[in-house]
């Protein structure tokens, strides 16, 4: 009898100890996540304001595009002087999460900040979210070193920084939280990072809003009913956008490989690419392909599109980033998805506005291999109407985009077609 009481008492003590221990972990990660959210949020907010400023300045002073070659040479010089010319960009962040690289140096953050601003100022075709992931990862890793955390905890901080920076720039804390946990290893998620990533993302998002960075959102003009006919149209659109996303990934990697092969001198390579970008923009008499192209995405969601827009954006983004300019690939992916989707909407008899939203969802999912994040970002950008269509679109794009991806450091842990462990990097 006394033995039974003793066992029950010991069992209760163990459970209480476990509960108290979990509470300690909660307090630890809450405090650290707040710190990362504020730091990455502040850095990303400053970055967002700079990007907005140089975009407005470039739009009002189109002569800045003629300085693109000089901006390119300055970017190459900065990375060389800082002894960071062989960096792997966003892939460096993924390698750290995979424990293949121990730390991300802090100099990655200011370098990608300055270089991306220069690229946008002079009209290079690039985004900003990839830069945000690098900044956030660098800040998270640096805070981990300052706090003398162990390697596993520093990996969580890298993901915290990624989610915070993504959330601050785009205003999508739900998608940012899951994206940071989902993107490194396709097929598994780091649930231990859920609480810190969520807190960091929410804090960074609110910080950015309070400092004048408006969250991105798009108004869909018409959401069709969920009928068999409309579903078939959505399936066709999702299939085409899935293959388009794979083609974009191939184009990015091919441009990088060929530009490096034909122009071994990085200064020559980036100047040649800059001249090409300038020439194309001058020949087309448009600014639609400069910078991230958020204004073009907005027009596509309103139903206005040029049929060749998605292809030209793919080419110019591949040349810009492949030559050594800095920025991101995610917003160009949105651009490509929105313009291709809008065009296909007209072809399929589907609302062009809604088709643009579906195209963005499909291409984002295809290039990142992140179906859950894709559905969440669709909800946060477009609202919950049409949620079944977004879900179907992401599912199709995830499967049919194959094992291609924006980031060569991303791992496909489990097969997309079977419950099979494969563990190889994206093509």
Short mmCIF file of C-alpha atoms in Angstrom, two decimals:
data_model
loop_
_atom_site.label_atom_id
_atom_site.label_comp_id
_atom_site.label_asym_id
_atom_site.label_seq_id
_atom_site.Cartn_x
_atom_site.Cartn_y
_atom_site.Cartn_z
CA UNK A 1 0.00 0.00 0.00
CA UNK A 2 2.76 2.38 1.01
CA UNK A 3 4.74 1.31 -2.05
CA UNK A 4 1.81 2.20 -4.30
CA UNK A 5 1.53 5.63 -2.69
CA UNK A 6 5.23 6.12 -3.15
CA UNK A 7 4.99 5.24 -6.85
CA UNK A 8 2.05 7.62 -7.32
CA UNK A 9 3.91 10.41 -5.51
CA UNK A 10 7.03 9.89 -7.64
CA UNK A 11 4.92 9.82 -10.80
CA UNK A 12 3.19 13.06 -9.87
CA UNK A 13 6.54 14.70 -9.08
CA UNK A 14 7.93 13.66 -12.47
CA UNK A 15 4.89 15.09 -14.26
CA UNK A 16 5.11 18.33 -12.30
CA UNK A 17 8.82 18.56 -13.06
CA UNK A 18 8.04 18.07 -16.76
CA UNK A 19 5.37 20.77 -16.69
CA UNK A 20 7.68 23.22 -14.91
CA UNK A 21 10.46 22.35 -17.36
CA UNK A 22 8.20 23.06 -20.34
CA UNK A 23 7.20 26.35 -18.74
CA UNK A 24 10.88 27.23 -18.48
CA UNK A 25 11.38 26.43 -22.17
CA UNK A 26 8.34 28.57 -22.98
CA UNK A 27 9.76 31.53 -21.06
CA UNK A 28 13.20 31.08 -22.61
CA UNK A 29 11.97 31.00 -26.20
CA UNK A 30 9.41 33.75 -25.64
CA UNK A 31 12.09 36.17 -24.45
CA UNK A 32 14.55 35.22 -27.18
CA UNK A 33 11.85 35.33 -29.88
CA UNK A 34 10.84 38.82 -28.80
CA UNK A 35 14.47 39.93 -29.09
CA UNK A 36 14.86 38.40 -32.55
CA UNK A 37 11.48 39.77 -33.68
CA UNK A 38 12.42 43.31 -32.69
CA UNK A 39 15.96 43.12 -34.12
CA UNK A 40 15.04 41.48 -37.43
CA UNK A 41 11.85 43.54 -37.63
CA UNK A 42 13.78 46.80 -37.22
CA UNK A 43 16.42 45.80 -39.77
CA UNK A 44 13.80 44.62 -42.26
CA UNK A 45 11.65 47.71 -41.73
CA UNK A 46 14.61 49.94 -42.56
CA UNK A 47 15.26 47.73 -45.58
CA UNK A 48 11.63 48.00 -46.71
CA UNK A 49 11.66 51.79 -46.44
CA UNK A 50 14.89 51.96 -48.43
CA UNK A 51 13.48 49.72 -51.17
CA UNK A 52 10.30 51.82 -51.35
CA UNK A 53 12.33 55.02 -51.50
CA UNK A 54 14.70 53.91 -54.26
CA UNK A 55 11.80 52.42 -56.25
CA UNK A 56 9.98 55.76 -56.16
CA UNK A 57 13.19 57.62 -56.97
CA UNK A 58 13.93 55.32 -59.92
CA UNK A 59 10.39 55.69 -61.25
CA UNK A 60 10.71 59.48 -61.17
CA UNK A 61 14.30 59.51 -62.50
CA UNK A 62 14.59 56.81 -65.14
CA UNK A 63 18.16 57.81 -65.95
CA UNK A 64 19.24 55.78 -62.90
CA UNK A 65 19.05 52.62 -65.02
CA UNK A 66 22.18 53.74 -66.88
CA UNK A 67 24.11 53.36 -63.61
CA UNK A 68 23.24 49.66 -63.38
CA UNK A 69 26.72 48.54 -64.62
CA UNK A 70 28.42 50.72 -61.99
CA UNK A 71 26.08 49.44 -59.28
CA UNK A 72 26.97 45.90 -60.33
CA UNK A 73 30.69 46.54 -60.12
CA UNK A 74 30.25 48.14 -56.71
CA UNK A 75 28.36 45.06 -55.48
CA UNK A 76 31.14 42.75 -56.67
CA UNK A 77 33.73 45.01 -55.03
CA UNK A 78 31.88 45.14 -51.70
CA UNK A 79 31.63 41.36 -51.47
CA UNK A 80 35.30 41.01 -52.40
CA UNK A 81 36.50 43.59 -49.86
CA UNK A 82 34.41 41.91 -47.15
CA UNK A 83 35.89 38.54 -48.12
CA UNK A 84 32.44 37.17 -48.87
CA UNK A 85 32.55 36.78 -52.64
CA UNK A 86 32.11 32.99 -52.45
CA UNK A 87 29.00 33.14 -50.29
CA UNK A 88 26.05 30.95 -51.20
CA UNK A 89 23.36 33.53 -50.45
CA UNK A 90 20.09 32.07 -49.20
CA UNK A 91 21.55 28.58 -49.58
CA UNK A 92 24.03 29.51 -46.84
CA UNK A 93 21.06 29.91 -44.48
CA UNK A 94 19.70 26.48 -45.40
CA UNK A 95 23.11 24.85 -44.96
CA UNK A 96 23.26 26.30 -41.45
CA UNK A 97 19.85 24.83 -40.59
CA UNK A 98 21.03 21.48 -41.96
CA UNK A 99 24.11 21.83 -39.70
CA UNK A 100 26.41 21.65 -42.74
CA UNK A 101 27.65 25.16 -41.91
CA UNK A 102 28.06 26.25 -38.31
CA UNK A 103 27.19 29.94 -38.41
CA UNK A 104 26.08 32.76 -40.67
CA UNK A 105 28.41 35.76 -40.38
CA UNK A 106 26.74 39.05 -39.49
CA UNK A 107 28.29 40.78 -42.49
CA UNK A 108 25.79 38.92 -44.69
CA UNK A 109 23.02 41.23 -43.41
CA UNK A 110 24.48 44.67 -44.31
CA UNK A 111 25.96 43.33 -47.55
CA UNK A 112 22.68 41.95 -48.87
CA UNK A 113 20.89 45.08 -47.61
CA UNK A 114 23.14 47.50 -49.51
CA UNK A 115 23.46 45.32 -52.61
CA UNK A 116 19.71 44.77 -52.98
CA UNK A 117 19.02 48.49 -52.58
CA UNK A 118 21.59 49.24 -55.31
CA UNK A 119 20.04 46.64 -57.61
CA UNK A 120 16.55 48.12 -57.16
CA UNK A 121 17.77 51.71 -57.45
CA UNK A 122 19.26 51.06 -60.88
CA UNK A 123 16.46 48.92 -62.30
CA UNK A 124 17.70 45.37 -61.94
CA UNK A 125 14.96 42.75 -62.06
CA UNK A 126 14.96 41.27 -58.56
CA UNK A 127 12.80 40.83 -55.50
CA UNK A 128 13.37 41.45 -51.83
CA UNK A 129 12.18 38.42 -49.86
CA UNK A 130 15.30 36.37 -50.61
CA UNK A 131 17.35 39.24 -49.24
CA UNK A 132 15.10 39.32 -46.18
CA UNK A 133 15.71 35.61 -45.52
CA UNK A 134 19.46 36.23 -45.60
CA UNK A 135 19.22 39.25 -43.32
CA UNK A 136 16.93 37.49 -40.87
CA UNK A 137 19.04 34.34 -40.81
CA UNK A 138 22.19 36.37 -40.25
CA UNK A 139 20.63 38.37 -37.40
CA UNK A 140 19.23 35.23 -35.75
CA UNK A 141 22.57 33.45 -35.98
CA UNK A 142 24.41 36.48 -34.57
CA UNK A 143 22.05 36.75 -31.59
CA UNK A 144 22.54 33.04 -30.95
CA UNK A 145 26.31 33.53 -30.79
CA UNK A 146 25.99 36.55 -28.50
CA UNK A 147 23.78 34.57 -26.11
CA UNK A 148 26.18 31.59 -26.27
CA UNK A 149 23.40 29.19 -27.26
CA UNK A 150 24.25 25.70 -28.42
CA UNK A 151 24.17 24.71 -32.09
CA UNK A 152 20.61 23.33 -32.05
CA UNK A 153 19.22 26.45 -30.42
CA UNK A 154 21.09 28.67 -32.88
CA UNK A 155 19.42 26.78 -35.72
CA UNK A 156 16.03 27.68 -34.22
CA UNK A 157 17.15 31.31 -34.01
CA UNK A 158 18.09 31.28 -37.70
CA UNK A 159 14.53 30.18 -38.50
CA UNK A 160 13.17 32.85 -36.13
CA UNK A 161 15.11 35.51 -37.99
CA UNK A 162 13.87 34.23 -41.34
CA UNK A 163 10.23 34.29 -40.26
CA UNK A 164 10.59 37.74 -38.69
CA UNK A 165 12.19 39.33 -41.74
CA UNK A 166 9.72 37.72 -44.16
CA UNK A 167 6.78 38.81 -42.01
CA UNK A 168 8.03 42.38 -41.60
CA UNK A 169 8.38 42.93 -45.34
CA UNK A 170 5.25 41.19 -46.57
CA UNK A 171 2.94 41.47 -43.58
CA UNK A 172 2.05 37.76 -43.60
CA UNK A 173 2.96 36.36 -40.16
CA UNK A 174 1.14 33.03 -40.56
CA UNK A 175 2.84 32.19 -43.85
CA UNK A 176 6.19 33.53 -42.59
CA UNK A 177 6.06 31.30 -39.51
CA UNK A 178 5.39 28.11 -41.44
CA UNK A 179 7.65 29.03 -44.37
CA UNK A 180 10.71 29.31 -42.13
CA UNK A 181 9.98 25.83 -40.75
CA UNK A 182 8.98 24.23 -44.05
CA UNK A 183 11.38 25.52 -46.70
CA UNK A 184 14.70 23.98 -45.61
CA UNK A 185 13.70 20.32 -45.69
CA UNK A 186 10.74 19.37 -47.88
CA UNK A 187 8.69 16.63 -46.27
CA UNK A 188 9.44 17.42 -42.63
CA UNK A 189 8.89 20.44 -40.42
CA UNK A 190 10.83 21.67 -37.40
CA UNK A 191 7.94 21.93 -34.94
CA UNK A 192 10.30 22.82 -32.10
CA UNK A 193 10.63 26.20 -33.82
CA UNK A 194 6.87 26.85 -34.01
CA UNK A 195 6.51 29.01 -30.90
CA UNK A 196 9.64 31.16 -31.40
CA UNK A 197 9.00 31.57 -35.13
CA UNK A 198 5.37 32.55 -34.54
CA UNK A 199 6.26 35.11 -31.86
CA UNK A 200 9.11 36.57 -33.93
CA UNK A 201 6.92 36.82 -37.03
CA UNK A 202 4.03 38.50 -35.23
CA UNK A 203 6.27 40.96 -33.38
CA UNK A 204 8.22 41.85 -36.53
CA UNK A 205 5.02 42.30 -38.52
CA UNK A 206 3.48 44.63 -35.93
CA UNK A 207 6.76 46.53 -35.59
CA UNK A 208 6.88 47.08 -39.35
CA UNK A 209 3.24 48.21 -39.50
CA UNK A 210 3.78 50.69 -36.67
CA UNK A 211 6.83 52.04 -38.50
CA UNK A 212 4.92 52.64 -41.73
CA UNK A 213 5.39 49.43 -43.75
CA UNK A 214 1.97 48.49 -45.08
CA UNK A 215 1.16 44.77 -45.32
CA UNK A 216 0.67 43.49 -48.85
CA UNK A 217 -2.90 42.61 -49.78
CA UNK A 218 -4.80 42.30 -53.04
CA UNK A 219 -8.50 42.68 -53.74
CA UNK A 220 -9.92 39.87 -55.87
CA UNK A 221 -12.67 41.21 -58.09
CA UNK A 222 -14.61 37.97 -58.46
CA UNK A 223 -14.36 34.55 -56.80
CA UNK A 224 -16.22 31.92 -58.85
CA UNK A 225 -18.43 29.26 -57.34
CA UNK A 226 -16.91 25.87 -56.59
CA UNK A 227 -18.43 23.94 -59.50
CA UNK A 228 -17.14 21.05 -61.59
CA UNK A 229 -16.59 23.32 -64.60
CA UNK A 230 -14.69 25.95 -62.63
CA UNK A 231 -12.71 23.26 -60.82
CA UNK A 232 -11.53 21.80 -64.14
CA UNK A 233 -10.40 25.24 -65.28
CA UNK A 234 -8.49 25.73 -62.03
CA UNK A 235 -6.85 22.31 -62.40
CA UNK A 236 -5.66 23.20 -65.93
CA UNK A 237 -4.30 26.53 -64.72
CA UNK A 238 -2.53 24.89 -61.78
CA UNK A 239 -0.93 22.27 -64.05
CA UNK A 240 0.39 24.91 -66.46
CA UNK A 241 1.70 27.11 -63.64
CA UNK A 242 3.38 24.12 -61.98
CA UNK A 243 5.41 23.46 -65.13
CA UNK A 244 6.07 27.19 -65.46
CA UNK A 245 7.53 27.26 -61.95
CA UNK A 246 9.88 24.39 -62.77
CA UNK A 247 10.93 26.16 -65.98
CA UNK A 248 11.68 29.34 -64.02
CA UNK A 249 13.93 27.41 -61.62
CA UNK A 250 15.76 25.80 -64.53
CA UNK A 251 16.16 29.20 -66.19
CA UNK A 252 17.63 30.76 -63.04
CA UNK A 253 20.20 28.01 -62.52
CA UNK A 254 21.06 27.80 -66.23
CA UNK A 255 21.60 31.55 -66.55
CA UNK A 256 23.90 31.51 -63.53
CA UNK A 257 25.88 28.56 -64.87
CA UNK A 258 26.31 29.90 -68.41
CA UNK A 259 27.11 33.46 -67.38
CA UNK A 260 29.84 32.16 -65.08
CA UNK A 261 31.18 29.85 -67.78
CA UNK A 262 31.35 32.47 -70.54
CA UNK A 263 32.38 35.45 -68.41
CA UNK A 264 34.79 34.25 -65.74
CA UNK A 265 35.67 37.77 -64.63
CA UNK A 266 32.85 38.79 -62.25
CA UNK A 267 33.13 42.48 -63.19
CA UNK A 268 32.82 41.75 -66.90
CA UNK A 269 29.96 39.33 -66.25
CA UNK A 270 27.89 41.79 -64.27
CA UNK A 271 28.50 44.65 -66.71
CA UNK A 272 27.44 42.51 -69.69
CA UNK A 273 24.26 41.50 -67.85
CA UNK A 274 23.56 45.13 -66.90
CA UNK A 275 23.90 46.26 -70.51
CA UNK A 276 21.49 43.50 -71.57
CA UNK A 277 18.92 44.56 -68.96
CA UNK A 278 19.23 48.22 -69.98
CA UNK A 279 18.87 47.37 -73.67
CA UNK A 280 15.74 45.26 -73.17
CA UNK A 281 14.04 47.92 -71.05
CA UNK A 282 14.88 50.64 -73.57
CA UNK A 283 13.65 48.57 -76.51
CA UNK A 284 10.37 47.81 -74.75
CA UNK A 285 9.87 51.42 -73.60
CA UNK A 286 8.58 50.28 -70.23
CA UNK A 287 9.54 50.16 -66.57
CA UNK A 288 7.40 47.07 -65.88
CA UNK A 289 10.39 44.75 -65.59
CA UNK A 290 12.51 46.89 -63.29
CA UNK A 291 12.75 46.04 -59.60
CA UNK A 292 10.28 43.70 -57.95
CA UNK A 293 7.24 44.72 -60.00
CA UNK A 294 4.62 44.96 -57.24
CA UNK A 295 2.69 47.48 -59.36
CA UNK A 296 2.47 44.96 -62.21
CA UNK A 297 1.20 42.30 -59.79
CA UNK A 298 -1.49 44.71 -58.63
CA UNK A 299 -2.55 45.38 -62.22
CA UNK A 300 -2.64 41.65 -62.97
CA UNK A 301 -4.92 41.05 -59.99
CA UNK A 302 -7.13 43.81 -61.39
CA UNK A 303 -7.28 41.90 -64.68
CA UNK A 304 -4.75 43.90 -66.71
CA UNK A 305 -1.87 42.00 -68.28
CA UNK A 306 0.40 41.80 -71.31
CA UNK A 307 0.67 38.21 -72.59
CA UNK A 308 4.47 38.28 -72.79
CA UNK A 309 5.01 39.84 -69.35
CA UNK A 310 5.70 36.62 -67.43
CA UNK A 311 8.28 35.39 -69.95
CA UNK A 312 10.19 38.67 -70.08
CA UNK A 313 10.24 38.86 -66.28
CA UNK A 314 11.66 35.34 -66.14
CA UNK A 315 14.45 36.21 -68.59
CA UNK A 316 15.43 39.51 -66.98
CA UNK A 317 15.33 38.10 -63.45
CA UNK A 318 17.47 35.13 -64.47
CA UNK A 319 20.06 37.42 -66.09
CA UNK A 320 20.03 39.94 -63.23
CA UNK A 321 20.50 37.42 -60.42
CA UNK A 322 22.64 35.02 -62.43
CA UNK A 323 25.20 37.75 -63.12
CA UNK A 324 25.67 38.65 -59.46
CA UNK A 325 23.14 41.34 -58.67
CA UNK A 326 21.36 40.83 -55.38
CA UNK A 327 17.74 40.61 -54.34
CA UNK A 328 15.19 37.87 -54.16
CA UNK A 329 13.38 35.41 -56.36
CA UNK A 330 10.08 35.18 -54.48
CA UNK A 331 8.45 38.46 -55.56
CA UNK A 332 9.48 37.82 -59.20
CA UNK A 333 7.81 34.42 -58.75
CA UNK A 334 4.65 36.22 -57.63
CA UNK A 335 4.97 38.50 -60.66
CA UNK A 336 5.35 35.55 -63.03
CA UNK A 337 2.47 33.68 -61.42
CA UNK A 338 0.15 36.70 -61.38
CA UNK A 339 0.76 37.71 -65.00
CA UNK A 340 0.69 34.14 -66.34
CA UNK A 341 -2.41 33.37 -64.27
CA UNK A 342 -4.23 36.48 -65.44
CA UNK A 343 -3.43 35.67 -69.08
CA UNK A 344 -4.54 32.04 -68.66
CA UNK A 345 -7.71 33.27 -66.98
CA UNK A 346 -8.68 35.05 -70.18
CA UNK A 347 -7.84 31.94 -72.21
CA UNK A 348 -9.80 29.57 -69.95
CA UNK A 349 -12.82 31.76 -69.33
CA UNK A 350 -11.96 32.14 -65.65
CA UNK A 351 -12.02 35.44 -63.76
CA UNK A 352 -8.62 37.01 -64.70
CA UNK A 353 -8.36 38.61 -61.27
CA UNK A 354 -8.92 35.33 -59.45
CA UNK A 355 -6.74 33.46 -61.95
CA UNK A 356 -3.88 35.85 -61.14
CA UNK A 357 -4.22 34.92 -57.46
CA UNK A 358 -4.23 31.23 -58.33
CA UNK A 359 -1.17 31.70 -60.54
CA UNK A 360 0.72 33.41 -57.73
CA UNK A 361 -0.15 30.58 -55.36
CA UNK A 362 0.85 27.88 -57.84
CA UNK A 363 4.17 29.39 -58.93
CA UNK A 364 5.16 30.26 -55.36
CA UNK A 365 4.43 26.69 -54.30
CA UNK A 366 6.28 25.24 -57.28
CA UNK A 367 9.47 27.23 -56.80
CA UNK A 368 9.63 26.91 -53.00
CA UNK A 369 8.15 23.40 -52.57
CA UNK A 370 6.15 24.73 -49.62
CA UNK A 371 2.46 23.83 -50.06
CA UNK A 372 1.29 24.77 -46.56
CA UNK A 373 3.00 28.16 -46.70
CA UNK A 374 1.51 28.71 -50.16
CA UNK A 375 -2.04 28.15 -48.95
CA UNK A 376 -1.48 30.41 -45.93
CA UNK A 377 0.04 33.22 -47.98
CA UNK A 378 -2.92 33.01 -50.36
CA UNK A 379 -5.27 33.43 -47.41
CA UNK A 380 -3.30 36.39 -46.05
CA UNK A 381 -2.89 38.15 -49.41
CA UNK A 382 -6.29 37.47 -50.98
CA UNK A 383 -8.65 36.53 -48.14
CA UNK A 384 -10.39 33.24 -47.39
CA UNK A 385 -12.92 33.31 -50.22
CA UNK A 386 -11.95 30.66 -52.72
CA UNK A 387 -10.00 28.72 -50.09
CA UNK A 388 -10.77 25.34 -51.70
CA UNK A 389 -9.37 26.56 -55.01
CA UNK A 390 -6.15 27.76 -53.34
CA UNK A 391 -5.76 24.40 -51.62
CA UNK A 392 -6.25 22.42 -54.84
CA UNK A 393 -3.91 24.73 -56.75
CA UNK A 394 -1.11 24.38 -54.19
CA UNK A 395 -1.51 20.60 -54.03
CA UNK A 396 -1.27 20.23 -57.82
CA UNK A 397 1.64 22.65 -58.12
CA UNK A 398 3.56 20.88 -55.35
CA UNK A 399 3.27 17.49 -57.04
CA UNK A 400 3.80 18.50 -60.67
CA UNK A 401 6.66 20.97 -60.17
CA UNK A 402 8.91 17.99 -59.52
CA UNK A 403 12.15 18.27 -57.59
CA UNK A 404 13.14 21.67 -58.90
CA UNK A 405 13.52 24.66 -56.61
CA UNK A 406 14.90 28.16 -56.25
CA UNK A 407 17.45 27.08 -53.67
CA UNK A 408 20.04 24.39 -54.29
CA UNK A 409 20.54 24.15 -50.52
CA UNK A 410 16.96 22.98 -50.04
CA UNK A 411 16.56 19.27 -49.31
CA UNK A 412 13.74 17.04 -50.52
CA UNK A 413 13.55 14.63 -47.59
CA UNK A 414 10.48 12.65 -48.64
CA UNK A 415 9.22 11.85 -52.12
CA UNK A 416 6.37 13.91 -53.52
CA UNK A 417 4.76 10.84 -55.06
CA UNK A 418 5.28 8.14 -52.40
CA UNK A 419 5.77 7.82 -48.66
CA UNK A 420 9.44 7.24 -49.37
CA UNK A 421 12.58 8.73 -47.81
CA UNK A 422 14.84 10.12 -50.56
CA UNK A 423 16.82 13.02 -48.98
CA UNK A 424 18.42 14.82 -51.90
CA UNK A 425 18.83 18.46 -52.84
CA UNK A 426 16.66 20.26 -55.36
CA UNK A 427 17.73 20.48 -58.97
#
